[in-house]
Amino acid sequence: MIAESLNMSVGSVFTIMTEDLKKKKLCARFVPHTLTTEQKEHRIASSEDLIDAADEDPNFLKTIVTGDESWCLEYDPETKRQSSEWTIPGKGRPMKVRALKSKTKTMMLVFFDSRGIIHHEFLRQGSTVTGVFYKDVLHRLLKRMRRVHLMRHLTAIPADWASQIISFPQSNEDLVKLEMGNRKSIKEIIVQPESNS
């Protein structure tokens, strides 16, 4: 493009750019989105609130229950790494037929704390996610938490309310890493055993 506009050879432009001007051609790094000043301020305030709460109570972070939703395919083929196997020297690489992912999928909602998964459920076929749906899911989550005694102080609270709702910004990088780190294990723990039955 530069060579055309200057009526020069591509090699000459490359030499000038790299040797004379010491320039490098770099690809852009994709980011989820850029944040507005208001979003950045909200992140700072949310982080400060979490730090303050953790300073007041060392066990605070252990009481946090978070949730996520993920689409699960009816059939999700194994990855190359999952289907790898030990071989003896001289034996060729195992062959695997490339399987296509299923087009049938359902949404899974999962809730977990610092110790692992507390509750999960799947969206019924034909259902839609609404505020009423989420309210019902949260009621079932609270019942489950009471039943397994995960949070002792929750038993004195009416079924309609959690003890504290923590506001945090959407697309929080730390939470995204947590979700991505847990997503594979969540699907392996919940989806795989049920699909094998």
mmCIF file with all atom_site columns, N, CA and C in Angstrom, residues 8-77:
data_model
loop_
_atom_site.group_PDB
_atom_site.id
_atom_site.type_symbol
_atom_site.label_atom_id
_atom_site.label_alt_id
_atom_site.label_comp_id
_atom_site.label_asym_id
_atom_site.label_entity_id
_atom_site.label_seq_id
_atom_site.pdbx_PDB_ins_code
_atom_site.Cartn_x
_atom_site.Cartn_y
_atom_site.Cartn_z
_atom_site.occupancy
_atom_site.B_iso_or_equiv
_atom_site.pdbx_formal_charge
_atom_site.auth_seq_id
_atom_site.auth_comp_id
_atom_site.auth_asym_id
_atom_site.auth_atom_id
_atom_site.pdbx_PDB_model_num
ATOM 1   N N  . MET A 1 8  ? 7.148   3.154   -5.312 1.00 0.00 ? 8  MET A N  1
ATOM 2   C CA . MET A 1 8  ? 8.441   2.543   -4.994 1.00 0.00 ? 8  MET A CA 1
ATOM 3   C C  . MET A 1 8  ? 8.265   1.029   -4.946 1.00 0.00 ? 8  MET A C  1
ATOM 4   N N  . SER A 1 9  ? 9.374   0.314   -4.965 1.00 0.00 ? 9  SER A N  1
ATOM 5   C CA . SER A 1 9  ? 9.301   -1.144  -4.846 1.00 0.00 ? 9  SER A CA 1
ATOM 6   C C  . SER A 1 9  ? 9.017   -1.518  -3.390 1.00 0.00 ? 9  SER A C  1
ATOM 7   N N  . VAL A 1 10 ? 8.422   -2.675  -3.204 1.00 0.00 ? 10 VAL A N  1
ATOM 8   C CA . VAL A 1 10 ? 8.100   -3.163  -1.863 1.00 0.00 ? 10 VAL A CA 1
ATOM 9   C C  . VAL A 1 10 ? 9.383   -3.358  -1.065 1.00 0.00 ? 10 VAL A C  1
ATOM 10  N N  . GLY A 1 11 ? 10.443  -3.869  -1.700 1.00 0.00 ? 11 GLY A N  1
ATOM 11  C CA . GLY A 1 11 ? 11.722  -4.092  -1.026 1.00 0.00 ? 11 GLY A CA 1
ATOM 12  C C  . GLY A 1 11 ? 12.335  -2.803  -0.517 1.00 0.00 ? 11 GLY A C  1
ATOM 13  N N  . SER A 1 12 ? 12.263  -1.735  -1.327 1.00 0.00 ? 12 SER A N  1
ATOM 14  C CA . SER A 1 12 ? 12.816  -0.440  -0.908 1.00 0.00 ? 12 SER A CA 1
ATOM 15  C C  . SER A 1 12 ? 12.046  0.119   0.285  1.00 0.00 ? 12 SER A C  1
ATOM 16  N N  . VAL A 1 13 ? 10.729  0.012   0.236  1.00 0.00 ? 13 VAL A N  1
ATOM 17  C CA . VAL A 1 13 ? 9.909   0.506   1.344  1.00 0.00 ? 13 VAL A CA 1
ATOM 18  C C  . VAL A 1 13 ? 10.224  -0.290  2.608  1.00 0.00 ? 13 VAL A C  1
ATOM 19  N N  . PHE A 1 14 ? 10.361  -1.608  2.471  1.00 0.00 ? 14 PHE A N  1
ATOM 20  C CA . PHE A 1 14 ? 10.667  -2.459  3.625  1.00 0.00 ? 14 PHE A CA 1
ATOM 21  C C  . PHE A 1 14 ? 12.013  -2.077  4.241  1.00 0.00 ? 14 PHE A C  1
ATOM 22  N N  . THR A 1 15 ? 13.026  -1.841  3.406  1.00 0.00 ? 15 THR A N  1
ATOM 23  C CA . THR A 1 15 ? 14.354  -1.456  3.896  1.00 0.00 ? 15 THR A CA 1
ATOM 24  C C  . THR A 1 15 ? 14.302  -0.119  4.623  1.00 0.00 ? 15 THR A C  1
ATOM 25  N N  . ILE A 1 16 ? 13.626  0.845   4.042  1.00 0.00 ? 16 ILE A N  1
ATOM 26  C CA . ILE A 1 16 ? 13.519  2.173   4.674  1.00 0.00 ? 16 ILE A CA 1
ATOM 27  C C  . ILE A 1 16 ? 12.804  2.061   6.017  1.00 0.00 ? 16 ILE A C  1
ATOM 28  N N  . MET A 1 17 ? 11.705  1.317   6.027  1.00 0.00 ? 17 MET A N  1
ATOM 29  C CA . MET A 1 17 ? 10.914  1.202   7.260  1.00 0.00 ? 17 MET A CA 1
ATOM 30  C C  . MET A 1 17 ? 11.682  0.472   8.362  1.00 0.00 ? 17 MET A C  1
ATOM 31  N N  . THR A 1 18 ? 12.334  -0.647  8.027  1.00 0.00 ? 18 THR A N  1
ATOM 32  C CA . THR A 1 18 ? 12.969  -1.468  9.065  1.00 0.00 ? 18 THR A CA 1
ATOM 33  C C  . THR A 1 18 ? 14.372  -1.019  9.428  1.00 0.00 ? 18 THR A C  1
ATOM 34  N N  . GLU A 1 19 ? 15.175  -0.634  8.449  1.00 0.00 ? 19 GLU A N  1
ATOM 35  C CA . GLU A 1 19 ? 16.570  -0.295  8.735  1.00 0.00 ? 19 GLU A CA 1
ATOM 36  C C  . GLU A 1 19 ? 16.764  1.190   9.028  1.00 0.00 ? 19 GLU A C  1
ATOM 37  N N  . ASP A 1 20 ? 16.179  2.041   8.191  1.00 0.00 ? 20 ASP A N  1
ATOM 38  C CA . ASP A 1 20 ? 16.377  3.481   8.382  1.00 0.00 ? 20 ASP A CA 1
ATOM 39  C C  . ASP A 1 20 ? 15.500  4.035   9.507  1.00 0.00 ? 20 ASP A C  1
ATOM 40  N N  . LEU A 1 21 ? 14.228  3.681   9.500  1.00 0.00 ? 21 LEU A N  1
ATOM 41  C CA . LEU A 1 21 ? 13.296  4.230   10.494 1.00 0.00 ? 21 LEU A CA 1
ATOM 42  C C  . LEU A 1 21 ? 13.138  3.331   11.727 1.00 0.00 ? 21 LEU A C  1
ATOM 43  N N  . LYS A 1 22 ? 13.735  2.130   11.694 1.00 0.00 ? 22 LYS A N  1
ATOM 44  C CA . LYS A 1 22 ? 13.675  1.176   12.821 1.00 0.00 ? 22 LYS A CA 1
ATOM 45  C C  . LYS A 1 22 ? 12.233  0.848   13.239 1.00 0.00 ? 22 LYS A C  1
ATOM 46  N N  . LYS A 1 23 ? 11.367  0.720   12.259 1.00 0.00 ? 23 LYS A N  1
ATOM 47  C CA . LYS A 1 23 ? 9.957   0.404   12.527 1.00 0.00 ? 23 LYS A CA 1
ATOM 48  C C  . LYS A 1 23 ? 9.732   -1.100  12.457 1.00 0.00 ? 23 LYS A C  1
ATOM 49  N N  . LYS A 1 24 ? 8.727   -1.568  13.178 1.00 0.00 ? 24 LYS A N  1
ATOM 50  C CA . LYS A 1 24 ? 8.285   -2.962  13.133 1.00 0.00 ? 24 LYS A CA 1
ATOM 51  C C  . LYS A 1 24 ? 6.811   -2.967  12.773 1.00 0.00 ? 24 LYS A C  1
ATOM 52  N N  . LYS A 1 25 ? 6.387   -3.982  12.062 1.00 0.00 ? 25 LYS A N  1
ATOM 53  C CA . LYS A 1 25 ? 4.967   -4.117  11.761 1.00 0.00 ? 25 LYS A CA 1
ATOM 54  C C  . LYS A 1 25 ? 4.380   -5.113  12.754 1.00 0.00 ? 25 LYS A C  1
ATOM 55  N N  . LEU A 1 26 ? 3.499   -4.644  13.611 1.00 0.00 ? 26 LEU A N  1
ATOM 56  C CA . LEU A 1 26 ? 2.896   -5.473  14.647 1.00 0.00 ? 26 LEU A CA 1
ATOM 57  C C  . LEU A 1 26 ? 1.403   -5.603  14.415 1.00 0.00 ? 26 LEU A C  1
ATOM 58  N N  . CYS A 1 27 ? 0.895   -6.770  14.699 1.00 0.00 ? 27 CYS A N  1
ATOM 59  C CA . CYS A 1 27 ? -0.553  -6.983  14.625 1.00 0.00 ? 27 CYS A CA 1
ATOM 60  C C  . CYS A 1 27 ? -1.201  -6.418  15.881 1.00 0.00 ? 27 CYS A C  1
ATOM 61  N N  . ALA A 1 28 ? -2.396  -5.924  15.729 1.00 0.00 ? 28 ALA A N  1
ATOM 62  C CA . ALA A 1 28 ? -3.136  -5.389  16.877 1.00 0.00 ? 28 ALA A CA 1
ATOM 63  C C  . ALA A 1 28 ? -3.504  -6.527  17.812 1.00 0.00 ? 28 ALA A C  1
ATOM 64  N N  . ARG A 1 29 ? -3.462  -6.252  19.101 1.00 0.00 ? 29 ARG A N  1
ATOM 65  C CA . ARG A 1 29 ? -3.888  -7.228  20.100 1.00 0.00 ? 29 ARG A CA 1
ATOM 66  C C  . ARG A 1 29 ? -5.362  -6.973  20.380 1.00 0.00 ? 29 ARG A C  1
ATOM 67  N N  . PHE A 1 30 ? -6.169  -8.002  20.216 1.00 0.00 ? 30 PHE A N  1
ATOM 68  C CA . PHE A 1 30 ? -7.598  -7.848  20.454 1.00 0.00 ? 30 PHE A CA 1
ATOM 69  C C  . PHE A 1 30 ? -7.889  -7.805  21.944 1.00 0.00 ? 30 PHE A C  1
ATOM 70  N N  . VAL A 1 31 ? -8.721  -6.876  22.337 1.00 0.00 ? 31 VAL A N  1
ATOM 71  C CA . VAL A 1 31 ? -9.188  -6.760  23.712 1.00 0.00 ? 31 VAL A CA 1
ATOM 72  C C  . VAL A 1 31 ? -10.706 -6.836  23.672 1.00 0.00 ? 31 VAL A C  1
ATOM 73  N N  . PRO A 1 32 ? -11.341 -7.298  24.761 1.00 0.00 ? 32 PRO A N  1
ATOM 74  C CA . PRO A 1 32 ? -12.803 -7.435  24.725 1.00 0.00 ? 32 PRO A CA 1
ATOM 75  C C  . PRO A 1 32 ? -13.508 -6.127  24.363 1.00 0.00 ? 32 PRO A C  1
ATOM 76  N N  . HIS A 1 33 ? -13.076 -5.044  24.951 1.00 0.00 ? 33 HIS A N  1
ATOM 77  C CA . HIS A 1 33 ? -13.628 -3.733  24.642 1.00 0.00 ? 33 HIS A CA 1
ATOM 78  C C  . HIS A 1 33 ? -12.828 -2.697  25.406 1.00 0.00 ? 33 HIS A C  1
ATOM 79  N N  . THR A 1 34 ? -12.980 -1.456  25.003 1.00 0.00 ? 34 THR A N  1
ATOM 80  C CA . THR A 1 34 ? -12.324 -0.393  25.762 1.00 0.00 ? 34 THR A CA 1
ATOM 81  C C  . THR A 1 34 ? -13.306 0.125   26.795 1.00 0.00 ? 34 THR A C  1
ATOM 82  N N  . LEU A 1 35 ? -12.782 0.614   27.894 1.00 0.00 ? 35 LEU A N  1
ATOM 83  C CA . LEU A 1 35 ? -13.634 1.067   28.990 1.00 0.00 ? 35 LEU A CA 1
ATOM 84  C C  . LEU A 1 35 ? -13.765 2.584   28.980 1.00 0.00 ? 35 LEU A C  1
ATOM 85  N N  . THR A 1 36 ? -14.944 3.050   29.339 1.00 0.00 ? 36 THR A N  1
ATOM 86  C CA . THR A 1 36 ? -15.151 4.483   29.504 1.00 0.00 ? 36 THR A CA 1
ATOM 87  C C  . THR A 1 36 ? -14.565 4.891   30.853 1.00 0.00 ? 36 THR A C  1
ATOM 88  N N  . THR A 1 37 ? -14.431 6.187   31.064 1.00 0.00 ? 37 THR A N  1
ATOM 89  C CA . THR A 1 37 ? -13.930 6.686   32.346 1.00 0.00 ? 37 THR A CA 1
ATOM 90  C C  . THR A 1 37 ? -14.844 6.241   33.483 1.00 0.00 ? 37 THR A C  1
ATOM 91  N N  . GLU A 1 38 ? -16.143 6.285   33.256 1.00 0.00 ? 38 GLU A N  1
ATOM 92  C CA . GLU A 1 38 ? -17.112 5.865   34.281 1.00 0.00 ? 38 GLU A CA 1
ATOM 93  C C  . GLU A 1 38 ? -16.934 4.383   34.634 1.00 0.00 ? 38 GLU A C  1
ATOM 94  N N  . GLN A 1 39 ? -16.720 3.539   33.624 1.00 0.00 ? 39 GLN A N  1
ATOM 95  C CA . GLN A 1 39 ? -16.517 2.111   33.874 1.00 0.00 ? 39 GLN A CA 1
ATOM 96  C C  . GLN A 1 39 ? -15.223 1.869   34.654 1.00 0.00 ? 39 GLN A C  1
ATOM 97  N N  . LYS A 1 40 ? -14.183 2.611   34.318 1.00 0.00 ? 40 LYS A N  1
ATOM 98  C CA . LYS A 1 40 ? -12.906 2.479   35.040 1.00 0.00 ? 40 LYS A CA 1
ATOM 99  C C  . LYS A 1 40 ? -13.076 2.882   36.504 1.00 0.00 ? 40 LYS A C  1
ATOM 100 N N  . GLU A 1 41 ? -13.802 3.979   36.742 1.00 0.00 ? 41 GLU A N  1
ATOM 101 C CA . GLU A 1 41 ? -14.038 4.435   38.115 1.00 0.00 ? 41 GLU A CA 1
ATOM 102 C C  . GLU A 1 41 ? -14.855 3.406   38.899 1.00 0.00 ? 41 GLU A C  1
ATOM 103 N N  . HIS A 1 42 ? -15.837 2.797   38.235 1.00 0.00 ? 42 HIS A N  1
ATOM 104 C CA . HIS A 1 42 ? -16.653 1.768   38.885 1.00 0.00 ? 42 HIS A CA 1
ATOM 105 C C  . HIS A 1 42 ? -15.793 0.570   39.270 1.00 0.00 ? 42 HIS A C  1
ATOM 106 N N  . ARG A 1 43 ? -14.863 0.180   38.408 1.00 0.00 ? 43 ARG A N  1
ATOM 107 C CA . ARG A 1 43 ? -13.950 -0.933  38.718 1.00 0.00 ? 43 ARG A CA 1
ATOM 108 C C  . ARG A 1 43 ? -13.098 -0.616  39.934 1.00 0.00 ? 43 ARG A C  1
ATOM 109 N N  . ILE A 1 44 ? -12.587 0.605   39.979 1.00 0.00 ? 44 ILE A N  1
ATOM 110 C CA . ILE A 1 44 ? -11.743 1.008   41.111 1.00 0.00 ? 44 ILE A CA 1
ATOM 111 C C  . ILE A 1 44 ? -12.553 0.968   42.403 1.00 0.00 ? 44 ILE A C  1
ATOM 112 N N  . ALA A 1 45 ? -13.765 1.544   42.372 1.00 0.00 ? 45 ALA A N  1
ATOM 113 C CA . ALA A 1 45 ? -14.614 1.574   43.570 1.00 0.00 ? 45 ALA A CA 1
ATOM 114 C C  . ALA A 1 45 ? -14.969 0.153   44.020 1.00 0.00 ? 45 ALA A C  1
ATOM 115 N N  . SER A 1 46 ? -15.316 -0.716  43.068 1.00 0.00 ? 46 SER A N  1
ATOM 116 C CA . SER A 1 46 ? -15.663 -2.100  43.413 1.00 0.00 ? 46 SER A CA 1
ATOM 117 C C  . SER A 1 46 ? -14.472 -2.823  44.022 1.00 0.00 ? 46 SER A C  1
ATOM 118 N N  . SER A 1 47 ? -13.303 -2.618  43.441 1.00 0.00 ? 47 SER A N  1
ATOM 119 C CA . SER A 1 47 ? -12.091 -3.269  43.964 1.00 0.00 ? 47 SER A CA 1
ATOM 120 C C  . SER A 1 47 ? -11.767 -2.775  45.365 1.00 0.00 ? 47 SER A C  1
ATOM 121 N N  . GLU A 1 48 ? -11.914 -1.468  45.583 1.00 0.00 ? 48 GLU A N  1
ATOM 122 C CA . GLU A 1 48 ? -11.651 -0.912  46.920 1.00 0.00 ? 48 GLU A CA 1
ATOM 123 C C  . GLU A 1 48 ? -12.625 -1.475  47.948 1.00 0.00 ? 48 GLU A C  1
ATOM 124 N N  . ASP A 1 49 ? -13.903 -1.634  47.559 1.00 0.00 ? 49 ASP A N  1
ATOM 125 C CA . ASP A 1 49 ? -14.898 -2.219  48.468 1.00 0.00 ? 49 ASP A CA 1
ATOM 126 C C  . ASP A 1 49 ? -14.520 -3.652  48.842 1.00 0.00 ? 49 ASP A C  1
ATOM 127 N N  . LEU A 1 50 ? -14.087 -4.437  47.853 1.00 0.00 ? 50 LEU A N  1
ATOM 128 C CA . LEU A 1 50 ? -13.692 -5.817  48.129 1.00 0.00 ? 50 LEU A CA 1
ATOM 129 C C  . LEU A 1 50 ? -12.465 -5.876  49.030 1.00 0.00 ? 50 LEU A C  1
ATOM 130 N N  . ILE A 1 51 ? -11.502 -4.991  48.790 1.00 0.00 ? 51 ILE A N  1
ATOM 131 C CA . ILE A 1 51 ? -10.291 -4.954  49.626 1.00 0.00 ? 51 ILE A CA 1
ATOM 132 C C  . ILE A 1 51 ? -10.659 -4.594  51.059 1.00 0.00 ? 51 ILE A C  1
ATOM 133 N N  . ASP A 1 52 ? -11.527 -3.576  51.220 1.00 0.00 ? 52 ASP A N  1
ATOM 134 C CA . ASP A 1 52 ? -11.960 -3.172  52.568 1.00 0.00 ? 52 ASP A CA 1
ATOM 135 C C  . ASP A 1 52 ? -12.663 -4.322  53.289 1.00 0.00 ? 52 ASP A C  1
ATOM 136 N N  . ALA A 1 53 ? -13.562 -5.004  52.580 1.00 0.00 ? 53 ALA A N  1
ATOM 137 C CA . ALA A 1 53 ? -14.294 -6.119  53.195 1.00 0.00 ? 53 ALA A CA 1
ATOM 138 C C  . ALA A 1 53 ? -13.339 -7.252  53.578 1.00 0.00 ? 53 ALA A C  1
ATOM 139 N N  . ALA A 1 54 ? -12.351 -7.524  52.732 1.00 0.00 ? 54 ALA A N  1
ATOM 140 C CA . ALA A 1 54 ? -11.379 -8.581  53.036 1.00 0.00 ? 54 ALA A CA 1
ATOM 141 C C  . ALA A 1 54 ? -10.482 -8.185  54.201 1.00 0.00 ? 54 ALA A C  1
ATOM 142 N N  . ASP A 1 55 ? -10.185 -6.880  54.328 1.00 0.00 ? 55 ASP A N  1
ATOM 143 C CA . ASP A 1 55 ? -9.377  -6.408  55.459 1.00 0.00 ? 55 ASP A CA 1
ATOM 144 C C  . ASP A 1 55 ? -10.142 -6.556  56.777 1.00 0.00 ? 55 ASP A C  1
ATOM 145 N N  . GLU A 1 56 ? -11.449 -6.285  56.743 1.00 0.00 ? 56 GLU A N  1
ATOM 146 C CA . GLU A 1 56 ? -12.274 -6.390  57.950 1.00 0.00 ? 56 GLU A CA 1
ATOM 147 C C  . GLU A 1 56 ? -12.463 -7.840  58.391 1.00 0.00 ? 56 GLU A C  1
ATOM 148 N N  . ASP A 1 57 ? -12.621 -8.733  57.420 1.00 0.00 ? 57 ASP A N  1
ATOM 149 C CA . ASP A 1 57 ? -12.871 -10.145 57.731 1.00 0.00 ? 57 ASP A CA 1
ATOM 150 C C  . ASP A 1 57 ? -11.988 -11.017 56.841 1.00 0.00 ? 57 ASP A C  1
ATOM 151 N N  . PRO A 1 58 ? -10.981 -11.668 57.406 1.00 0.00 ? 58 PRO A N  1
ATOM 152 C CA . PRO A 1 58 ? -10.078 -12.491 56.602 1.00 0.00 ? 58 PRO A CA 1
ATOM 153 C C  . PRO A 1 58 ? -10.777 -13.635 55.863 1.00 0.00 ? 58 PRO A C  1
ATOM 154 N N  . ASN A 1 59 ? -11.945 -14.053 56.347 1.00 0.00 ? 59 ASN A N  1
ATOM 155 C CA . ASN A 1 59 ? -12.682 -15.138 55.690 1.00 0.00 ? 59 ASN A CA 1
ATOM 156 C C  . ASN A 1 59 ? -13.696 -14.642 54.664 1.00 0.00 ? 59 ASN A C  1
ATOM 157 N N  . PHE A 1 60 ? -13.733 -13.335 54.440 1.00 0.00 ? 60 PHE A N  1
ATOM 158 C CA . PHE A 1 60 ? -14.729 -12.749 53.548 1.00 0.00 ? 60 PHE A CA 1
ATOM 159 C C  . PHE A 1 60 ? -14.706 -13.378 52.150 1.00 0.00 ? 60 PHE A C  1
ATOM 160 N N  . LEU A 1 61 ? -13.527 -13.516 51.570 1.00 0.00 ? 61 LEU A N  1
ATOM 161 C CA . LEU A 1 61 ? -13.444 -14.045 50.208 1.00 0.00 ? 61 LEU A CA 1
ATOM 162 C C  . LEU A 1 61 ? -13.941 -15.486 50.121 1.00 0.00 ? 61 LEU A C  1
ATOM 163 N N  . LYS A 1 62 ? -13.860 -16.213 51.221 1.00 0.00 ? 62 LYS A N  1
ATOM 164 C CA . LYS A 1 62 ? -14.341 -17.598 51.229 1.00 0.00 ? 62 LYS A CA 1
ATOM 165 C C  . LYS A 1 62 ? -15.862 -17.673 51.234 1.00 0.00 ? 62 LYS A C  1
ATOM 166 N N  . THR A 1 63 ? -16.532 -16.570 51.569 1.00 0.00 ? 63 THR A N  1
ATOM 167 C CA . THR A 1 63 ? -17.997 -16.584 51.621 1.00 0.00 ? 63 THR A CA 1
ATOM 168 C C  . THR A 1 63 ? -18.636 -16.166 50.300 1.00 0.00 ? 63 THR A C  1
ATOM 169 N N  . ILE A 1 64 ? -17.826 -15.729 49.354 1.00 0.00 ? 64 ILE A N  1
ATOM 170 C CA . ILE A 1 64 ? -18.377 -15.267 48.076 1.00 0.00 ? 64 ILE A CA 1
ATOM 171 C C  . ILE A 1 64 ? -18.848 -16.459 47.250 1.00 0.00 ? 64 ILE A C  1
ATOM 172 N N  . VAL A 1 65 ? -20.064 -16.344 46.757 1.00 0.00 ? 65 VAL A N  1
ATOM 173 C CA . VAL A 1 65 ? -20.621 -17.325 45.829 1.00 0.00 ? 65 VAL A CA 1
ATOM 174 C C  . VAL A 1 65 ? -20.848 -16.586 44.523 1.00 0.00 ? 65 VAL A C  1
ATOM 175 N N  . THR A 1 66 ? -20.313 -17.115 43.456 1.00 0.00 ? 66 THR A N  1
ATOM 176 C CA . THR A 1 66 ? -20.477 -16.479 42.154 1.00 0.00 ? 66 THR A CA 1
ATOM 177 C C  . THR A 1 66 ? -21.072 -17.485 41.183 1.00 0.00 ? 66 THR A C  1
ATOM 178 N N  . GLY A 1 67 ? -21.637 -16.985 40.121 1.00 0.00 ? 67 GLY A N  1
ATOM 179 C CA . GLY A 1 67 ? -22.272 -17.861 39.149 1.00 0.00 ? 67 GLY A CA 1
ATOM 180 C C  . GLY A 1 67 ? -21.923 -17.467 37.736 1.00 0.00 ? 67 GLY A C  1
ATOM 181 N N  . ASP A 1 68 ? -22.150 -18.388 36.836 1.00 0.00 ? 68 ASP A N  1
ATOM 182 C CA . ASP A 1 68 ? -21.902 -18.130 35.424 1.00 0.00 ? 68 ASP A CA 1
ATOM 183 C C  . ASP A 1 68 ? -22.832 -19.013 34.613 1.00 0.00 ? 68 ASP A C  1
ATOM 184 N N  . GLU A 1 69 ? -22.984 -18.648 33.379 1.00 0.00 ? 69 GLU A N  1
ATOM 185 C CA . GLU A 1 69 ? -23.774 -19.465 32.471 1.00 0.00 ? 69 GLU A CA 1
ATOM 186 C C  . GLU A 1 69 ? -22.903 -19.808 31.271 1.00 0.00 ? 69 GLU A C  1
ATOM 187 N N  . SER A 1 70 ? -23.127 -20.970 30.724 1.00 0.00 ? 70 SER A N  1
ATOM 188 C CA . SER A 1 70 ? -22.325 -21.426 29.599 1.00 0.00 ? 70 SER A CA 1
ATOM 189 C C  . SER A 1 70 ? -23.170 -22.331 28.718 1.00 0.00 ? 70 SER A C  1
ATOM 190 N N  . TRP A 1 71 ? -22.967 -22.226 27.406 1.00 0.00 ? 71 TRP A N  1
ATOM 191 C CA . TRP A 1 71 ? -23.661 -23.120 26.495 1.00 0.00 ? 71 TRP A CA 1
ATOM 192 C C  . TRP A 1 71 ? -22.949 -24.455 26.484 1.00 0.00 ? 71 TRP A C  1
ATOM 193 N N  . CYS A 1 72 ? -23.696 -25.528 26.603 1.00 0.00 ? 72 CYS A N  1
ATOM 194 C CA . CYS A 1 72 ? -23.143 -26.881 26.561 1.00 0.00 ? 72 CYS A CA 1
ATOM 195 C C  . CYS A 1 72 ? -23.719 -27.590 25.344 1.00 0.00 ? 72 CYS A C  1
ATOM 196 N N  . LEU A 1 73 ? -22.836 -28.179 24.576 1.00 0.00 ? 73 LEU A N  1
ATOM 197 C CA . LEU A 1 73 ? -23.267 -28.924 23.403 1.00 0.00 ? 73 LEU A CA 1
ATOM 198 C C  . LEU A 1 73 ? -23.734 -30.313 23.815 1.00 0.00 ? 73 LEU A C  1
ATOM 199 N N  . GLU A 1 74 ? -24.723 -30.827 23.095 1.00 0.00 ? 74 GLU A N  1
ATOM 200 C CA . GLU A 1 74 ? -25.204 -32.175 23.387 1.00 0.00 ? 74 GLU A CA 1
ATOM 201 C C  . GLU A 1 74 ? -24.057 -33.172 23.238 1.00 0.00 ? 74 GLU A C  1
ATOM 202 N N  . TYR A 1 75 ? -23.232 -32.962 22.231 1.00 0.00 ? 75 TYR A N  1
ATOM 203 C CA . TYR A 1 75 ? -22.048 -33.790 22.050 1.00 0.00 ? 75 TYR A CA 1
ATOM 204 C C  . TYR A 1 75 ? -20.886 -32.854 21.770 1.00 0.00 ? 75 TYR A C  1
ATOM 205 N N  . ASP A 1 76 ? -19.895 -32.882 22.630 1.00 0.00 ? 76 ASP A N  1
ATOM 206 C CA . ASP A 1 76 ? -18.709 -32.036 22.481 1.00 0.00 ? 76 ASP A CA 1
ATOM 207 C C  . ASP A 1 76 ? -17.520 -32.968 22.293 1.00 0.00 ? 76 ASP A C  1
ATOM 208 N N  . PRO A 1 77 ? -16.969 -33.063 21.070 1.00 0.00 ? 77 PRO A N  1
ATOM 209 C CA . PRO A 1 77 ? -15.890 -34.024 20.835 1.00 0.00 ? 77 PRO A CA 1
ATOM 210 C C  . PRO A 1 77 ? -14.659 -33.733 21.679 1.00 0.00 ? 77 PRO A C  1
#
